[in-house]
Amino acid sequence: MTAAVQTIIEQLGRIDVVVANAGITPPPATLRQIDPDAFDRARSFTGVFNTVHPTIDEVIRNSGHIVVVSSAASKAGVEALGRALRSAVAGYGATAGIAYFGMVDTQLARATLDDDEIGRKLDARLTRSLGHRISRTVPPR
């Protein structure tokens, strides 16, 4: 990740915003049924940390913003990290926040839905695309 961050800085000159959205949706299962390895992969705390750690100095330098994406109990660690980040960067003119998106319409999310009445109802509730890129919404600094 450090090499990727350096490449971004070399090509674009700076990093103002970081979105740490690491995680997977495990196959549906109860606590008694879920494979422990699948559960461990779904706890994306380490992935979020691995995104934030090499970018934090650059975000602070540019008075930027870090968003850590959180969703369910498996991301309690992500939420705690987001709150700690908010305090850690505040004194430097940067900000951090936590986003709770719920389930978004992706191939990964669709793969977890059963083809039955409940699966179809959940499918109907998936958050669809906004129809435009965030980068086109936020004016450049």
PDB file of N, CA and C in Angstrom, residues 59-117:
ATOM      1  N   VAL A  59      -2.639  13.202   4.246  1.00  0.00           N
ATOM      2  CA  VAL A  59      -3.944  13.829   4.484  1.00  0.00           C
ATOM      3  C   VAL A  59      -3.795  15.002   5.452  1.00  0.00           C
ATOM      4  N   ILE A  60      -3.016  14.816   6.500  1.00  0.00           N
ATOM      5  CA  ILE A  60      -2.780  15.910   7.452  1.00  0.00           C
ATOM      6  C   ILE A  60      -2.088  17.073   6.746  1.00  0.00           C
ATOM      7  N   ARG A  61      -1.067  16.776   5.947  1.00  0.00           N
ATOM      8  CA  ARG A  61      -0.311  17.821   5.244  1.00  0.00           C
ATOM      9  C   ARG A  61      -1.237  18.669   4.370  1.00  0.00           C
ATOM     10  N   ASN A  62      -2.283  18.065   3.823  1.00  0.00           N
ATOM     11  CA  ASN A  62      -3.193  18.766   2.916  1.00  0.00           C
ATOM     12  C   ASN A  62      -4.512  19.165   3.563  1.00  0.00           C
ATOM     13  N   SER A  63      -4.572  19.093   4.908  1.00  0.00           N
ATOM     14  CA  SER A  63      -5.817  19.404   5.628  1.00  0.00           C
ATOM     15  C   SER A  63      -6.994  18.661   5.000  1.00  0.00           C
ATOM     16  N   GLY A  64      -6.769  17.390   4.720  1.00  0.00           N
ATOM     17  CA  GLY A  64      -7.767  16.580   4.030  1.00  0.00           C
ATOM     18  C   GLY A  64      -8.727  15.876   4.957  1.00  0.00           C
ATOM     19  N   HIS A  65      -9.312  14.792   4.469  1.00  0.00           N
ATOM     20  CA  HIS A  65     -10.342  14.069   5.211  1.00  0.00           C
ATOM     21  C   HIS A  65     -10.181  12.572   4.981  1.00  0.00           C
ATOM     22  N   ILE A  66     -10.362  11.793   6.038  1.00  0.00           N
ATOM     23  CA  ILE A  66     -10.332  10.338   5.972  1.00  0.00           C
ATOM     24  C   ILE A  66     -11.724   9.819   6.304  1.00  0.00           C
ATOM     25  N   VAL A  67     -12.236   8.928   5.473  1.00  0.00           N
ATOM     26  CA  VAL A  67     -13.513   8.267   5.737  1.00  0.00           C
ATOM     27  C   VAL A  67     -13.233   6.782   5.921  1.00  0.00           C
ATOM     28  N   VAL A  68     -13.660   6.233   7.041  1.00  0.00           N
ATOM     29  CA  VAL A  68     -13.596   4.788   7.235  1.00  0.00           C
ATOM     30  C   VAL A  68     -15.020   4.261   7.118  1.00  0.00           C
ATOM     31  N   VAL A  69     -15.217   3.289   6.258  1.00  0.00           N
ATOM     32  CA  VAL A  69     -16.555   2.758   6.000  1.00  0.00           C
ATOM     33  C   VAL A  69     -16.834   1.621   6.971  1.00  0.00           C
ATOM     34  N   SER A  70     -17.949   1.738   7.661  1.00  0.00           N
ATOM     35  CA  SER A  70     -18.335   0.746   8.657  1.00  0.00           C
ATOM     36  C   SER A  70     -19.765   0.316   8.388  1.00  0.00           C
ATOM     37  N   SER A  71     -20.130  -0.868   8.891  1.00  0.00           N
ATOM     38  CA  SER A  71     -21.491  -1.315   8.615  1.00  0.00           C
ATOM     39  C   SER A  71     -22.117  -2.095   9.758  1.00  0.00           C
ATOM     40  N   ALA A  72     -21.488  -3.124  10.251  1.00  0.00           N
ATOM     41  CA  ALA A  72     -22.134  -4.014  11.208  1.00  0.00           C
ATOM     42  C   ALA A  72     -21.215  -4.273  12.390  1.00  0.00           C
ATOM     43  N   ALA A  73     -21.656  -5.152  13.280  1.00  0.00           N
ATOM     44  CA  ALA A  73     -20.886  -5.446  14.490  1.00  0.00           C
ATOM     45  C   ALA A  73     -19.469  -5.879  14.175  1.00  0.00           C
ATOM     46  N   SER A  74     -19.270  -6.545  13.026  1.00  0.00           N
ATOM     47  CA  SER A  74     -17.917  -6.979  12.675  1.00  0.00           C
ATOM     48  C   SER A  74     -16.987  -5.799  12.456  1.00  0.00           C
ATOM     49  N   LYS A  75     -17.544  -4.622  12.308  1.00  0.00           N
ATOM     50  CA  LYS A  75     -16.716  -3.445  12.068  1.00  0.00           C
ATOM     51  C   LYS A  75     -16.626  -2.535  13.285  1.00  0.00           C
ATOM     52  N   ALA A  76     -16.910  -3.057  14.458  1.00  0.00           N
ATOM     53  CA  ALA A  76     -16.800  -2.234  15.670  1.00  0.00           C
ATOM     54  C   ALA A  76     -15.393  -1.676  15.812  1.00  0.00           C
ATOM     55  N   GLY A  77     -14.403  -2.460  15.462  1.00  0.00           N
ATOM     56  CA  GLY A  77     -13.017  -1.982  15.502  1.00  0.00           C
ATOM     57  C   GLY A  77     -12.788  -0.859  14.517  1.00  0.00           C
ATOM     58  N   VAL A  78     -13.414  -0.933  13.336  1.00  0.00           N
ATOM     59  CA  VAL A  78     -13.303   0.128  12.340  1.00  0.00           C
ATOM     60  C   VAL A  78     -13.906   1.412  12.891  1.00  0.00           C
ATOM     61  N   GLU A  79     -15.052   1.293  13.545  1.00  0.00           N
ATOM     62  CA  GLU A  79     -15.695   2.472  14.122  1.00  0.00           C
ATOM     63  C   GLU A  79     -14.810   3.105  15.192  1.00  0.00           C
ATOM     64  N   ALA A  80     -14.226   2.290  16.051  1.00  0.00           N
ATOM     65  CA  ALA A  80     -13.334   2.817  17.087  1.00  0.00           C
ATOM     66  C   ALA A  80     -12.120   3.497  16.458  1.00  0.00           C
ATOM     67  N   LEU A  81     -11.578   2.905  15.391  1.00  0.00           N
ATOM     68  CA  LEU A  81     -10.450   3.521  14.696  1.00  0.00           C
ATOM     69  C   LEU A  81     -10.861   4.865  14.110  1.00  0.00           C
ATOM     70  N   GLY A  82     -12.040   4.932  13.523  1.00  0.00           N
ATOM     71  CA  GLY A  82     -12.529   6.190  12.952  1.00  0.00           C
ATOM     72  C   GLY A  82     -12.653   7.280  14.000  1.00  0.00           C
ATOM     73  N   ARG A  83     -13.160   6.934  15.164  1.00  0.00           N
ATOM     74  CA  ARG A  83     -13.273   7.924  16.245  1.00  0.00           C
ATOM     75  C   ARG A  83     -11.898   8.370  16.728  1.00  0.00           C
ATOM     76  N   ALA A  84     -10.970   7.417  16.842  1.00  0.00           N
ATOM     77  CA  ALA A  84      -9.610   7.765  17.260  1.00  0.00           C
ATOM     78  C   ALA A  84      -8.935   8.645  16.211  1.00  0.00           C
ATOM     79  N   LEU A  85      -9.159   8.345  14.936  1.00  0.00           N
ATOM     80  CA  LEU A  85      -8.590   9.163  13.862  1.00  0.00           C
ATOM     81  C   LEU A  85      -9.090  10.595  13.939  1.00  0.00           C
ATOM     82  N   ARG A  86     -10.378  10.755  14.204  1.00  0.00           N
ATOM     83  CA  ARG A  86     -10.963  12.092  14.296  1.00  0.00           C
ATOM     84  C   ARG A  86     -10.195  12.936  15.306  1.00  0.00           C
ATOM     85  N   SER A  87      -9.893  12.345  16.457  1.00  0.00           N
ATOM     86  CA  SER A  87      -9.137  13.065  17.489  1.00  0.00           C
ATOM     87  C   SER A  87      -7.682  13.265  17.085  1.00  0.00           C
ATOM     88  N   ALA A  88      -7.093  12.249  16.451  1.00  0.00           N
ATOM     89  CA  ALA A  88      -5.669  12.301  16.118  1.00  0.00           C
ATOM     90  C   ALA A  88      -5.338  13.364  15.079  1.00  0.00           C
ATOM     91  N   VAL A  89      -6.223  13.595  14.122  1.00  0.00           N
ATOM     92  CA  VAL A  89      -5.907  14.539  13.048  1.00  0.00           C
ATOM     93  C   VAL A  89      -6.497  15.928  13.265  1.00  0.00           C
ATOM     94  N   ALA A  90      -7.404  16.082  14.225  1.00  0.00           N
ATOM     95  CA  ALA A  90      -8.108  17.353  14.423  1.00  0.00           C
ATOM     96  C   ALA A  90      -7.163  18.515  14.696  1.00  0.00           C
ATOM     97  N   GLY A  91      -6.147  18.294  15.484  1.00  0.00           N
ATOM     98  CA  GLY A  91      -5.212  19.365  15.820  1.00  0.00           C
ATOM     99  C   GLY A  91      -4.339  19.811  14.664  1.00  0.00           C
ATOM    100  N   TYR A  92      -4.379  19.096  13.557  1.00  0.00           N
ATOM    101  CA  TYR A  92      -3.542  19.415  12.398  1.00  0.00           C
ATOM    102  C   TYR A  92      -4.345  20.011  11.246  1.00  0.00           C
ATOM    103  N   GLY A  93      -5.624  20.266  11.464  1.00  0.00           N
ATOM    104  CA  GLY A  93      -6.454  20.858  10.425  1.00  0.00           C
ATOM    105  C   GLY A  93      -7.077  19.857   9.465  1.00  0.00           C
ATOM    106  N   ALA A  94      -6.899  18.572   9.724  1.00  0.00           N
ATOM    107  CA  ALA A  94      -7.526  17.537   8.900  1.00  0.00           C
ATOM    108  C   ALA A  94      -8.735  16.993   9.653  1.00  0.00           C
ATOM    109  N   THR A  95      -9.559  16.232   8.976  1.00  0.00           N
ATOM    110  CA  THR A  95     -10.746  15.663   9.607  1.00  0.00           C
ATOM    111  C   THR A  95     -10.860  14.182   9.261  1.00  0.00           C
ATOM    112  N   ALA A  96     -11.700  13.480   9.992  1.00  0.00           N
ATOM    113  CA  ALA A  96     -11.971  12.069   9.725  1.00  0.00           C
ATOM    114  C   ALA A  96     -13.411  11.785  10.109  1.00  0.00           C
ATOM    115  N   GLY A  97     -14.023  10.833   9.458  1.00  0.00           N
ATOM    116  CA  GLY A  97     -15.402  10.487   9.760  1.00  0.00           C
ATOM    117  C   GLY A  97     -15.669   9.026   9.466  1.00  0.00           C
ATOM    118  N   ILE A  98     -16.848   8.578   9.843  1.00  0.00           N
ATOM    119  CA  ILE A  98     -17.262   7.193   9.652  1.00  0.00           C
ATOM    120  C   ILE A  98     -18.506   7.203   8.776  1.00  0.00           C
ATOM    121  N   ALA A  99     -18.532   6.355   7.761  1.00  0.00           N
ATOM    122  CA  ALA A  99     -19.690   6.259   6.876  1.00  0.00           C
ATOM    123  C   ALA A  99     -20.365   4.909   7.074  1.00  0.00           C
ATOM    124  N   TYR A 100     -21.683   4.927   7.168  1.00  0.00           N
ATOM    125  CA  TYR A 100     -22.483   3.708   7.305  1.00  0.00           C
ATOM    126  C   TYR A 100     -23.381   3.598   6.076  1.00  0.00           C
ATOM    127  N   PHE A 101     -22.968   2.834   5.081  1.00  0.00           N
ATOM    128  CA  PHE A 101     -23.705   2.777   3.825  1.00  0.00           C
ATOM    129  C   PHE A 101     -24.773   1.704   3.769  1.00  0.00           C
ATOM    130  N   GLY A 102     -24.696   0.702   4.605  1.00  0.00           N
ATOM    131  CA  GLY A 102     -25.614  -0.416   4.452  1.00  0.00           C
ATOM    132  C   GLY A 102     -25.193  -1.261   3.267  1.00  0.00           C
ATOM    133  N   MET A 103     -26.107  -2.055   2.752  1.00  0.00           N
ATOM    134  CA  MET A 103     -25.788  -2.939   1.638  1.00  0.00           C
ATOM    135  C   MET A 103     -25.920  -2.179   0.326  1.00  0.00           C
ATOM    136  N   VAL A 104     -24.898  -2.253  -0.513  1.00  0.00           N
ATOM    137  CA  VAL A 104     -24.864  -1.530  -1.783  1.00  0.00           C
ATOM    138  C   VAL A 104     -24.914  -2.542  -2.925  1.00  0.00           C
ATOM    139  N   ASP A 105     -25.540  -2.175  -4.022  1.00  0.00           N
ATOM    140  CA  ASP A 105     -25.714  -3.058  -5.170  1.00  0.00           C
ATOM    141  C   ASP A 105     -24.381  -3.326  -5.862  1.00  0.00           C
ATOM    142  N   THR A 106     -23.767  -4.449  -5.529  1.00  0.00           N
ATOM    143  CA  THR A 106     -22.525  -4.895  -6.161  1.00  0.00           C
ATOM    144  C   THR A 106     -22.659  -6.379  -6.476  1.00  0.00           C
ATOM    145  N   GLN A 107     -21.762  -6.901  -7.312  1.00  0.00           N
ATOM    146  CA  GLN A 107     -21.786  -8.339  -7.591  1.00  0.00           C
ATOM    147  C   GLN A 107     -21.579  -9.124  -6.303  1.00  0.00           C
ATOM    148  N   LEU A 108     -20.700  -8.632  -5.429  1.00  0.00           N
ATOM    149  CA  LEU A 108     -20.432  -9.311  -4.166  1.00  0.00           C
ATOM    150  C   LEU A 108     -21.698  -9.393  -3.315  1.00  0.00           C
ATOM    151  N   ALA A 109     -22.432  -8.288  -3.211  1.00  0.00           N
ATOM    152  CA  ALA A 109     -23.665  -8.289  -2.420  1.00  0.00           C
ATOM    153  C   ALA A 109     -24.711  -9.206  -3.048  1.00  0.00           C
ATOM    154  N   ARG A 110     -24.845  -9.155  -4.357  1.00  0.00           N
ATOM    155  CA  ARG A 110     -25.842  -9.991  -5.040  1.00  0.00           C
ATOM    156  C   ARG A 110     -25.558 -11.477  -4.853  1.00  0.00           C
ATOM    157  N   ALA A 111     -24.279 -11.842  -4.791  1.00  0.00           N
ATOM    158  CA  ALA A 111     -23.908 -13.250  -4.642  1.00  0.00           C
ATOM    159  C   ALA A 111     -24.348 -13.823  -3.299  1.00  0.00           C
ATOM    160  N   THR A 112     -24.609 -12.965  -2.320  1.00  0.00           N
ATOM    161  CA  THR A 112     -25.022 -13.447  -1.000  1.00  0.00           C
ATOM    162  C   THR A 112     -26.535 -13.603  -0.878  1.00  0.00           C
ATOM    163  N   LEU A 113     -27.288 -13.125  -1.871  1.00  0.00           N
ATOM    164  CA  LEU A 113     -28.750 -13.171  -1.806  1.00  0.00           C
ATOM    165  C   LEU A 113     -29.275 -14.471  -2.395  1.00  0.00           C
ATOM    166  N   ASP A 114     -30.154 -15.133  -1.663  1.00  0.00           N
ATOM    167  CA  ASP A 114     -30.803 -16.339  -2.172  1.00  0.00           C
ATOM    168  C   ASP A 114     -31.861 -15.952  -3.200  1.00  0.00           C
ATOM    169  N   ASP A 115     -32.116 -16.832  -4.156  1.00  0.00           N
ATOM    170  CA  ASP A 115     -33.156 -16.595  -5.152  1.00  0.00           C
ATOM    171  C   ASP A 115     -34.488 -17.114  -4.610  1.00  0.00           C
ATOM    172  N   ASP A 116     -35.011 -16.404  -3.630  1.00  0.00           N
ATOM    173  CA  ASP A 116     -36.301 -16.731  -3.037  1.00  0.00           C
ATOM    174  C   ASP A 116     -36.994 -15.421  -2.689  1.00  0.00           C
ATOM    175  N   GLU A 117     -38.136 -15.498  -2.063  1.00  0.00           N
ATOM    176  CA  GLU A 117     -38.907 -14.282  -1.766  1.00  0.00           C
ATOM    177  C   GLU A 117     -38.116 -13.293  -0.909  1.00  0.00           C
TER     178      GLU A 117
END
